[in-house]
Short mmCIF file of C-alpha atoms in Angstrom, two decimals:
data_model
loop_
_atom_site.label_atom_id
_atom_site.label_comp_id
_atom_site.label_asym_id
_atom_site.label_seq_id
_atom_site.Cartn_x
_atom_site.Cartn_y
_atom_site.Cartn_z
CA GLY A 1 79.91 113.04 88.18
CA ALA A 2 82.21 111.04 90.41
CA GLY A 3 85.72 110.41 89.19
CA VAL A 4 87.93 107.38 89.60
CA SER A 5 88.40 106.50 93.24
CA GLN A 6 91.13 104.42 94.83
CA SER A 7 91.63 103.00 98.29
CA PRO A 8 93.49 103.12 100.49
CA SER A 9 95.19 106.44 99.76
CA ASN A 10 98.23 105.33 101.72
CA LYS A 11 99.43 101.89 102.71
CA VAL A 12 102.44 101.05 104.82
CA THR A 13 103.33 97.39 105.06
CA GLU A 14 106.18 95.18 106.10
CA LYS A 15 108.32 93.30 103.64
CA GLY A 16 106.82 89.90 102.88
CA LYS A 17 103.20 90.87 103.56
CA ASP A 18 100.45 90.82 100.92
CA VAL A 19 98.56 93.98 100.00
CA GLU A 20 95.34 94.68 98.09
CA LEU A 21 94.68 97.94 96.32
CA ARG A 22 91.24 98.86 95.07
CA CYS A 23 90.02 100.95 92.16
CA ASP A 24 86.48 102.14 91.40
CA PRO A 25 86.33 103.41 87.81
CA ILE A 26 84.01 106.08 86.47
CA SER A 27 80.57 104.55 85.96
CA GLY A 28 80.13 103.38 82.39
CA HIS A 29 83.83 103.28 81.60
CA THR A 30 84.56 99.92 80.04
CA ALA A 31 88.34 100.05 80.17
CA LEU A 32 90.51 100.11 83.27
CA TYR A 33 94.28 100.42 83.62
CA TRP A 34 96.77 100.03 86.46
CA TYR A 35 100.08 101.89 86.44
CA ARG A 36 102.98 102.17 88.84
CA GLN A 37 104.95 105.38 89.36
CA ARG A 38 108.11 105.25 91.39
CA LEU A 39 109.36 108.48 92.94
CA GLY A 40 110.58 110.85 90.26
CA GLN A 41 109.87 108.35 87.49
CA GLY A 42 107.39 108.01 84.66
CA LEU A 43 104.28 105.86 84.48
CA GLU A 44 104.87 102.13 84.19
CA PHE A 45 101.97 100.19 82.65
CA LEU A 46 100.93 97.12 84.64
CA ILE A 47 97.63 95.69 83.37
CA TYR A 48 94.64 96.61 81.18
CA PHE A 49 91.04 95.39 81.38
CA GLN A 50 88.49 95.89 78.59
CA GLY A 51 84.96 94.74 79.33
CA ASN A 52 84.77 90.98 79.62
CA SER A 53 87.82 90.32 77.45
CA ALA A 54 90.93 88.65 78.84
CA PRO A 55 93.12 91.31 80.48
CA ASP A 56 96.42 92.40 78.99
CA LYS A 57 98.89 91.48 81.73
CA SER A 58 102.01 92.25 79.72
CA GLY A 59 103.21 94.94 82.15
CA LEU A 60 103.07 92.95 85.38
CA PRO A 61 106.68 92.85 86.67
CA SER A 62 106.51 89.47 88.38
CA ASP A 63 104.13 86.70 89.36
CA ARG A 64 103.76 88.36 92.75
CA PHE A 65 101.47 90.86 91.03
CA SER A 66 97.92 90.01 90.00
CA ALA A 67 94.72 91.89 89.34
CA GLU A 68 91.05 91.14 88.99
CA ARG A 69 88.06 93.03 87.72
CA THR A 70 84.44 92.02 88.03
CA GLY A 71 82.63 92.98 84.83
CA GLU A 72 82.96 96.70 84.26
CA SER A 73 83.23 97.65 87.90
CA VAL A 74 85.73 97.49 90.71
CA SER A 75 89.26 96.22 90.22
CA THR A 76 91.70 94.92 92.80
CA LEU A 77 95.48 94.83 92.38
CA THR A 78 97.17 92.33 94.68
CA ILE A 79 100.87 92.27 95.47
CA GLN A 80 102.04 89.17 97.29
CA ARG A 81 105.17 88.94 99.44
CA THR A 82 105.88 92.65 99.04
CA GLN A 83 109.43 93.83 98.55
CA GLN A 84 110.94 97.25 99.23
CA GLU A 85 111.24 97.78 95.46
CA ASP A 86 107.43 97.65 95.28
CA SER A 87 107.25 101.00 97.08
CA ALA A 88 105.58 103.41 94.65
CA VAL A 89 102.33 105.15 93.85
CA TYR A 90 99.88 102.81 92.16
CA LEU A 91 97.55 104.64 89.80
CA CYS A 92 94.32 103.43 88.30
CA ALA A 93 92.75 104.99 85.21
CA SER A 94 89.54 104.35 83.31
CA ARG A 95 88.46 105.08 79.75
CA GLU A 96 85.00 105.32 78.23
CA GLY A 97 85.32 104.99 74.49
CA PRO A 98 87.87 104.20 71.79
CA ASN A 99 89.64 107.55 71.89
CA ASN A 100 92.04 106.43 74.62
CA GLU A 101 91.45 109.46 76.86
CA GLN A 102 92.16 108.15 80.33
CA PHE A 103 91.05 109.58 83.64
CA PHE A 104 93.20 108.84 86.64
CA GLY A 105 92.32 108.18 90.24
CA PRO A 106 94.24 109.84 93.07
CA GLY A 107 96.52 106.83 93.51
CA THR A 108 97.58 104.63 96.40
CA ARG A 109 100.98 105.37 97.90
CA LEU A 110 102.51 102.06 98.96
CA THR A 111 105.48 101.98 101.31
CA VAL A 112 107.16 98.67 102.04
CA LEU A 113 109.38 98.77 105.11
CA GLN B 1 109.91 99.05 71.43
CA LYS B 2 107.70 102.09 71.33
CA GLU B 3 109.36 105.14 72.81
CA VAL B 4 108.17 108.58 73.77
CA GLU B 5 110.88 111.10 74.53
CA GLN B 6 110.60 114.32 76.48
CA ASN B 7 113.21 116.68 77.83
CA SER B 8 113.06 116.25 81.59
CA GLY B 9 113.77 119.95 82.20
CA PRO B 10 113.14 121.84 84.29
CA LEU B 11 111.88 124.37 81.80
CA SER B 12 111.79 127.73 83.53
CA VAL B 13 109.74 130.59 82.07
CA PRO B 14 108.66 133.95 83.50
CA GLU B 15 105.01 134.60 84.28
CA GLY B 16 103.14 135.74 81.18
CA ALA B 17 105.50 134.07 78.73
CA ILE B 18 104.79 131.20 76.34
CA ALA B 19 105.95 127.80 77.56
CA SER B 20 106.77 125.30 74.81
CA LEU B 21 106.91 121.62 75.66
CA ASN B 22 108.01 119.04 73.11
CA CYS B 23 107.64 115.31 72.68
CA THR B 24 108.91 112.90 70.03
CA TYR B 25 107.74 109.36 69.45
CA SER B 26 109.10 106.35 67.63
CA ASP B 27 106.01 104.49 66.38
CA ARG B 28 104.92 105.84 62.99
CA GLY B 29 101.58 104.06 63.40
CA SER B 30 100.62 106.22 66.37
CA GLN B 31 97.17 107.73 66.07
CA SER B 32 96.28 109.39 69.36
CA PHE B 33 98.30 111.91 71.32
CA PHE B 34 97.70 113.31 74.77
CA TRP B 35 99.10 115.81 77.21
CA TYR B 36 98.63 115.28 80.92
CA ARG B 37 99.52 117.67 83.72
CA GLN B 38 100.77 116.23 86.99
CA TYR B 39 101.20 118.43 90.04
CA SER B 40 103.69 117.25 92.63
CA GLY B 41 102.15 114.50 94.74
CA LYS B 42 99.03 114.31 92.58
CA SER B 43 97.83 112.05 89.78
CA PRO B 44 97.95 112.97 86.07
CA GLU B 45 95.13 115.09 84.68
CA LEU B 46 94.25 115.09 80.98
CA ILE B 47 94.52 118.57 79.51
CA MET B 48 94.70 118.06 75.74
CA SER B 49 94.20 115.36 73.15
CA ILE B 50 94.98 115.61 69.44
CA TYR B 51 94.41 113.11 66.65
CA SER B 52 95.22 114.87 63.36
CA ASN B 53 98.04 116.98 62.03
CA GLY B 54 97.96 120.66 62.84
CA ASP B 55 97.02 122.75 65.83
CA LYS B 56 94.29 122.33 68.40
CA GLU B 57 93.54 125.17 70.77
CA ASP B 58 91.77 125.08 74.12
CA GLY B 59 91.96 128.27 76.12
CA ARG B 60 95.60 129.05 76.87
CA PHE B 61 96.72 125.64 75.62
CA THR B 62 97.60 124.70 72.05
CA ALA B 63 98.62 121.21 71.02
CA GLN B 64 100.54 120.82 67.77
CA LEU B 65 100.98 117.54 65.93
CA ASN B 66 103.34 116.76 63.06
CA LYS B 67 103.09 113.07 62.17
CA ALA B 68 105.68 113.29 59.38
CA SER B 69 108.28 114.50 61.87
CA GLN B 70 106.86 112.39 64.69
CA TYR B 71 106.56 115.13 67.22
CA VAL B 72 103.84 116.68 69.28
CA SER B 73 104.12 119.86 71.27
CA LEU B 74 102.16 121.79 73.85
CA LEU B 75 102.18 125.56 74.02
CA ILE B 76 100.96 127.34 77.13
CA ARG B 77 100.27 131.02 76.55
CA ASP B 78 100.32 133.62 79.32
CA SER B 79 101.96 131.12 81.66
CA GLN B 80 100.95 131.37 85.31
CA PRO B 81 102.72 130.09 88.44
CA SER B 82 99.80 127.66 88.80
CA ASP B 83 100.95 126.02 85.54
CA SER B 84 104.09 124.82 87.33
CA ALA B 85 103.88 121.05 87.12
CA THR B 86 105.22 118.07 85.22
CA TYR B 87 103.69 117.60 81.77
CA LEU B 88 103.42 114.07 80.45
CA CYS B 89 103.12 113.24 76.77
CA ALA B 90 101.27 110.00 75.92
CA VAL B 91 100.99 108.31 72.54
CA SER B 92 98.93 105.35 71.38
CA GLY B 93 98.52 103.45 68.12
CA GLY B 94 96.38 100.45 67.35
CA SER B 95 96.78 99.23 70.91
CA TYR B 96 94.69 100.74 73.66
CA ILE B 97 97.76 100.86 75.87
CA PRO B 98 99.40 104.26 75.56
CA THR B 99 103.10 104.86 75.99
CA PHE B 100 103.94 107.71 78.35
CA GLY B 101 106.99 109.90 78.28
CA ARG B 102 108.79 110.60 81.55
CA GLY B 103 107.55 114.16 81.59
CA THR B 104 108.91 117.68 81.45
CA SER B 105 109.02 119.75 84.60
CA LEU B 106 107.76 123.30 84.04
CA ILE B 107 108.48 126.12 86.46
CA VAL B 108 106.73 129.45 85.95
CA HIS B 109 108.35 132.11 88.11
CA PRO B 110 106.69 135.39 89.05
#
């Protein structure tokens, strides 16, 4: 079946602009995660959605970052007033059951000029 | 703070050899352990999961878990140049938010 999809694959923006990144999880997967990966670095957890429960936002680095998810479907990560330090690959992952096996999308490479 | 430690490498092995990748973790309550492979410029791909002490084999891959010593390892037998990638160790406990290590770079040379 279809895997996790993300759009756009690449985004170049100017400092101070807002950006929206989209994630379509695997159908039926109740959990959805956003991560950030800077060049040459590990995965940095941002936010976690589980069904209709309140999301775990503990990884969001500042109030410029926010995310939404409608039910168990699409999620959008929004970064307001982008800064050059926001340049990274933003990865989305989804999970079906309680075993914590996550499946990643291809990522969105964000470049802030 | 939960920590997952991996040697950044690179680990260089000749084609056909066994590559051994190691990971240690700090949270004794950890219950689930994962290995992901990440090719350069690509997203992580789950290759192994292990939940109980001992070995778990899948093709050329073997995951080993020792909860008493708080380490998990990944063995790749008959290493191929196509195995060259960064291998990420991930660990989770009661929370559904795993902690990822920074990865070990593996280079398999012909």
